[in-house]
Every structure is written in structure tokens, then in C-alpha cells.
Coordinates of C-alpha atoms in Angstrom, one line a residue:
X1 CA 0.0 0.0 0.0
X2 CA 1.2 3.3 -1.2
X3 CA 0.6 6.4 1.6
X4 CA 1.7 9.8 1.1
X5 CA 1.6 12.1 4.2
X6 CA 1.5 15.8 3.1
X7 CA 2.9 17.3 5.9
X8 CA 4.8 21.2 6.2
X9 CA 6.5 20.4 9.7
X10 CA 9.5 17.7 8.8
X11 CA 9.6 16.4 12.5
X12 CA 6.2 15.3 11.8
X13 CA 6.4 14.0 8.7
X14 CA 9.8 12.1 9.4
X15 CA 8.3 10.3 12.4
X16 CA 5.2 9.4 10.4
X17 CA 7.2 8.5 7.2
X18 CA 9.0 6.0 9.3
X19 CA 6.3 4.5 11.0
X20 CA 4.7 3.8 8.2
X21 CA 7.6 2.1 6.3
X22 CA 8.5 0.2 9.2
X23 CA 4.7 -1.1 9.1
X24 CA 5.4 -2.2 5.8
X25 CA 4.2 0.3 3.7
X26 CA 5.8 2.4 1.4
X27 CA 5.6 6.2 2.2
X28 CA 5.9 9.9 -0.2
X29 CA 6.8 13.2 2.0
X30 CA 5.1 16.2 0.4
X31 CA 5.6 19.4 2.1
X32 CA 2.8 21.9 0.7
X33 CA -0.2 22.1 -0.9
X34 CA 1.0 23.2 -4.0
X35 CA 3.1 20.8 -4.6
X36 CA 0.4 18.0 -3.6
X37 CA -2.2 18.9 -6.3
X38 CA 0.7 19.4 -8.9
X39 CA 2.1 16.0 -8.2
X40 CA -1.6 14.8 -7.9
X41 CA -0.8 12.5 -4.8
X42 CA -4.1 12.2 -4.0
X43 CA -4.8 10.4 -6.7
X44 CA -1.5 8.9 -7.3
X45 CA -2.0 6.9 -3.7
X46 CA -3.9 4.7 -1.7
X47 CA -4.6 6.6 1.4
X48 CA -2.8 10.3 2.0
X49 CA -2.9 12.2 5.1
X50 CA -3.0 15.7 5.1
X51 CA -2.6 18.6 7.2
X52 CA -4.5 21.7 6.8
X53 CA -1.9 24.1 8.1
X54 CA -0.1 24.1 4.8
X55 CA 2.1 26.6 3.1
X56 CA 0.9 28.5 -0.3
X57 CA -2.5 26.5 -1.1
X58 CA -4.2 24.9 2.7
X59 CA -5.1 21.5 3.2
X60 CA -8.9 21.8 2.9
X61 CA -8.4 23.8 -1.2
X62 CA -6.2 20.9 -1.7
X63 CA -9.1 18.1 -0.6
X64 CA -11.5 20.0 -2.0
X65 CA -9.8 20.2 -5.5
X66 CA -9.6 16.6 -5.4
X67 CA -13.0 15.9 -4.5
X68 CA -14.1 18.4 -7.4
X69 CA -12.5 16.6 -9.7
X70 CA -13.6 13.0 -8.7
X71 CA -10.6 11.8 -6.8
X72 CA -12.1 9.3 -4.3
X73 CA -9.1 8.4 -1.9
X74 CA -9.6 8.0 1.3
X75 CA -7.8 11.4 3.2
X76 CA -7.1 10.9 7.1
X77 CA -6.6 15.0 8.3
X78 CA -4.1 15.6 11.0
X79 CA -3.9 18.5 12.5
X80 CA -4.3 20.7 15.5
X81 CA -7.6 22.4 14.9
X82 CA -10.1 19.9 16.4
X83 CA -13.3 22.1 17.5
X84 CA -16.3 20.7 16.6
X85 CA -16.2 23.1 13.5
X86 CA -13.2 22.2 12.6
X87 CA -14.0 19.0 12.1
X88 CA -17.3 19.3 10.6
X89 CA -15.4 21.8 7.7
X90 CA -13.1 18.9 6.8
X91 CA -15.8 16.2 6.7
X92 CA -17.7 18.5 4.1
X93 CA -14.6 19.0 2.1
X94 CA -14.7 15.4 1.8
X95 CA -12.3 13.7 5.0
X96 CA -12.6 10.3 5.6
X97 CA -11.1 10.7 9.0
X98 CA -10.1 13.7 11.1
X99 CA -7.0 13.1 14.2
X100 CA -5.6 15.8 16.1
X101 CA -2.3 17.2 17.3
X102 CA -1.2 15.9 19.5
X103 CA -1.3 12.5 18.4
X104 CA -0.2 8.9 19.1
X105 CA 1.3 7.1 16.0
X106 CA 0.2 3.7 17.1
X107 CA -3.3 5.4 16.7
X108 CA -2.9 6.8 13.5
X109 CA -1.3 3.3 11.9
X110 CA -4.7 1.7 13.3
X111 CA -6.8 4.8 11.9
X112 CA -4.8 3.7 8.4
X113 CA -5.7 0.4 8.9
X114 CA -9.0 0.3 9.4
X115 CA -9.8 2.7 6.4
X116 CA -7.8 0.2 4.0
X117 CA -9.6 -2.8 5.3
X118 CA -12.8 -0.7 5.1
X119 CA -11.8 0.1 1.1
X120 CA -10.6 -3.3 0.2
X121 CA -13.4 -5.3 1.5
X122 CA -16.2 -3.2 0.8
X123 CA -18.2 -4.6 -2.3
X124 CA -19.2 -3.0 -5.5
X125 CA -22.9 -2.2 -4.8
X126 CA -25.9 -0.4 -6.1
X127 CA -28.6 0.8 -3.7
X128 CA -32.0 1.0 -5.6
X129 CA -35.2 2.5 -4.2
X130 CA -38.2 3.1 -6.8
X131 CA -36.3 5.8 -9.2
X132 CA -33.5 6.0 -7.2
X133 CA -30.4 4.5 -8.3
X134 CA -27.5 5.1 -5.9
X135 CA -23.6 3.7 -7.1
X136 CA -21.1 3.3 -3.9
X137 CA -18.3 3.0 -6.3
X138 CA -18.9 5.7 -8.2
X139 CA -20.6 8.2 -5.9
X140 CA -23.2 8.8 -8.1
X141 CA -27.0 9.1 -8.1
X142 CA -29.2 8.2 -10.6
X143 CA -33.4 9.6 -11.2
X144 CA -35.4 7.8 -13.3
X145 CA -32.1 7.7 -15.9
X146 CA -31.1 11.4 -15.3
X147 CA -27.7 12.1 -13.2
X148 CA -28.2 14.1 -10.3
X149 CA -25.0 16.0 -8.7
X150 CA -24.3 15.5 -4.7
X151 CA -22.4 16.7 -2.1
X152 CA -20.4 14.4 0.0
X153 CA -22.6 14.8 2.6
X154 CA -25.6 14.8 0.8
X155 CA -24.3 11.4 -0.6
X156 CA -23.9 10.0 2.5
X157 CA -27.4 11.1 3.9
X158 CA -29.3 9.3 1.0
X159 CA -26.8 6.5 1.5
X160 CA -27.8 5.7 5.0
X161 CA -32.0 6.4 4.5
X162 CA -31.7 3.8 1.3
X163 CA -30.3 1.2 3.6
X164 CA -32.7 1.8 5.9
X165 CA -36.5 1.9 3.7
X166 CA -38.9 2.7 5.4
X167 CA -37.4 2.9 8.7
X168 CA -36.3 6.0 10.6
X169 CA -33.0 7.1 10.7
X170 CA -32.5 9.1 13.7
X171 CA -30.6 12.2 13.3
X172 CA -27.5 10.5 15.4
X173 CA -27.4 7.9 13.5
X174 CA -27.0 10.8 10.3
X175 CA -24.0 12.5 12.6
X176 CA -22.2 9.4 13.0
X177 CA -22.8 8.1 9.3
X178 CA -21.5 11.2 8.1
X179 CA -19.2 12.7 10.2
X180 CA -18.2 10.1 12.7
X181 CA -19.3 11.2 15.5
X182 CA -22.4 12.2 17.4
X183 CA -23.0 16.6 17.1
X184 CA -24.9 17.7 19.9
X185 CA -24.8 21.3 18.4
X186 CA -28.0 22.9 16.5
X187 CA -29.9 20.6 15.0
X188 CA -30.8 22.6 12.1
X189 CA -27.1 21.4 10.6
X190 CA -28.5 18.3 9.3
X191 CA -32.1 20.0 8.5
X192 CA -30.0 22.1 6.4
X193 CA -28.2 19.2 4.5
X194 CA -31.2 17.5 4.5
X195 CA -33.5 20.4 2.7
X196 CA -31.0 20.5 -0.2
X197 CA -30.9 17.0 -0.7
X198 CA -35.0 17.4 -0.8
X199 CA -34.6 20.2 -3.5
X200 CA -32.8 18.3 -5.7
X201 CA -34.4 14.9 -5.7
X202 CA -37.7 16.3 -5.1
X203 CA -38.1 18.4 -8.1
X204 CA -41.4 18.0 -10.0
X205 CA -42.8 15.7 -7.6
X206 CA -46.2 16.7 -5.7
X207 CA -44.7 14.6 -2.7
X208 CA -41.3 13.8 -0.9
X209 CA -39.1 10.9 -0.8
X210 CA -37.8 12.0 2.5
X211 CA -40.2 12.2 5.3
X212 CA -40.0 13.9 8.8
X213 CA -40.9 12.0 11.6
X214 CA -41.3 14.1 14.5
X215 CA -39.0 14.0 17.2
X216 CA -37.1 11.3 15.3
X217 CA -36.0 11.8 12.5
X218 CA -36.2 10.7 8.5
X219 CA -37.2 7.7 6.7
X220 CA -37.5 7.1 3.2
X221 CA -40.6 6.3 1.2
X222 CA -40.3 2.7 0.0
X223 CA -41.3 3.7 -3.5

């Protein structure tokens, strides 16, 4: 398995580098953002971890770019901002995983782990519900034949209510589907997320195929 840690600080990124060798991996230093995206490591590796605090283009443009163009590899952020904003700003720019500064290495080779063995053994699937057509390997939704563009967290919102038909999802169960954790902040976050992913596979329909359920949360209609 390839890993590339793009990393400014070269205290950091030595003592990574070489715990992930030694772990049997091989390992590419990159030391800015610009170089990242010109070198296109995100796409040229298997997992990268990135930090945000980057000189001349930040992590977050650099995930972002990559996400905009279709790169799918899983990103693990490291870095020292971990508020609960923080966090949810690098799940939307597309994060698989988020670990703070200070950090234990032995935590981050089992963070690296687990997101290969999640990306290795996870099938090729389609998730179809009446119109809906949902591709996990190509993060794409289909209505009725027509392509219909997504966020990442819109994605993973319709992922989670087509897995569950008919059932409610409960708006924890959306936190920790999306971003990994539970957010006890304003619940209008996910309302928010959840409107726009209404307005867009909604459109021309007299009803919805997301339905509130008061003082629990969504379900999907099963047709």
C-alpha cells in the first residue's frame, strides 16, 4: 500500500514516514499544498494524510480540488484544529477521517488500517429504491435515468435512509454516518443538508421521498 503524508512540519512528517515504512508500507513526503495537487498525490496513492496548516494553497483547497475533480481516496486530516467546526469543515470538504495534534502514532497506523480494510473489502454495490439508483463505487445518483449531482454529505445522507427503507433514521445515526461522530450542536445542521438534498431529488414531484418524523428523524418512502 502506497501512503503519502503531506505534511509542512519535517519532524512530523519524518516520524510518520517512518512508522509507516516500518509497518510495511511504502511512504511519499510532500511538504505543501501546491506541490500536492501538482504532483496529484491524492490520486496517485492509496490513502494520503494531510494537514490543513499548509504553506501556499491549505489543506482543505487541496481536498476540495480533489474531490471536485472525482478523486475518491480515502484522506485521514491531521492536524491541530479539532473544535467541533473544525472537524465538521473537513468532513464536508470530503475527510474520511479527522485526528488531532497531539497524536499517538500507534493510533494513527490503526486509523490507516481500518480505512484500507474498510476500502478493500467493501463490495461494489448499487442501492436501488423506486427511481432512485445510488452507485457506492462511483458516488453517483441516478433519477429515473437522469444524473443528479451530490455533495459528500448529501451522498452520505441518502446512503444511510436507502439502507434503511422505510425505517427512521435518527438524526445520530446521520452524525455518525456522516461525520463520525455524534453533534450535539443545532440541530438545524443536518435539516440544512437535508432540505437541499430534498430540493434536488424532489423536483417535479407533488410529494417527498424523505419524510420527517417528529422528534425522530427521516425515513425514506419505499417507493
Amino acid at each position: 500500500m502506497h501512503i503519502s503524508i503531506v505534511e509542512d512540519d519535517p519532524v512530523i512528517a519524518k516520524a510518520v514516514r517512518t512508522a509507516i515504512c516500518e509497518a510495511g508500507h511504502d511512504c511519499t513526503w510532500v511538504a505543501d499544498g501546491e506541490a500536492a495537487i501538482r504532483d496529484n498525490t491524492l490520486l496517485s496513492s492509496d490513502i494520503v494524510v494531510l494537514d490543513l496548516m499548509l504553506p501556499k494553497i491549505g489543506g482543505l483547497d487541496v481536498l476540495r480540488a480533489a474531490r471536485a475533480a472525482g478523486v475518491r481516496t480515502p484522506v485521514i486530516v491531521l492536524t491541530a484544529m479539532g473544535t467541533v467546526p473544525h472537524k465538521l469543515e473537513g468532513f464536508e470538504a470530503g475527510a474520511d477521517d479527522y485526528l488531532v495534534k497531539p497524536f499517538a502514532i500507534d493510533e494513527l497506523l490503526a486509523r490507516i488500517e481500518a480505512i484500507h480494510r474498510r476500502t478493500t473489502l467493501k463490495p461494489t454495490m448499487e442501492l436501488e429504491v423506486g427511481d432512485l439508483q445510488l452507485s457506492l463505487s462511483t458516488k453517483r445518483l441516478s433519477l429515473a435515468g437522469r444524473v443528479i449531482d451530490l455533495t459528500p454529505t448529501e451522498f452520505s445522507m441518502l446512503e444511510l435512509l436507502m439502507r434503511f427503507t422505510g425505517q427512521v433514521v435518527t438524526r445520530k445515526m446521520l452524525c455518525e454516518h456522516v461525520w463520525g461522530f455524534d453533534w450535539d450542536g443545532p440541530t438545524n445542521v443536518i435539516e440544512v443538508h437535508m432540505n437541499r438534498l430534498r430540493g434536488k431529488i424532489d423536483r417535479n414531484r407533488d410529494d417527498s421521498f424523505i419524510r420527517t418524523i417528529r422528534g425522530r428523524g427521516y425515513a425514506l418512502a419505499t417507493g
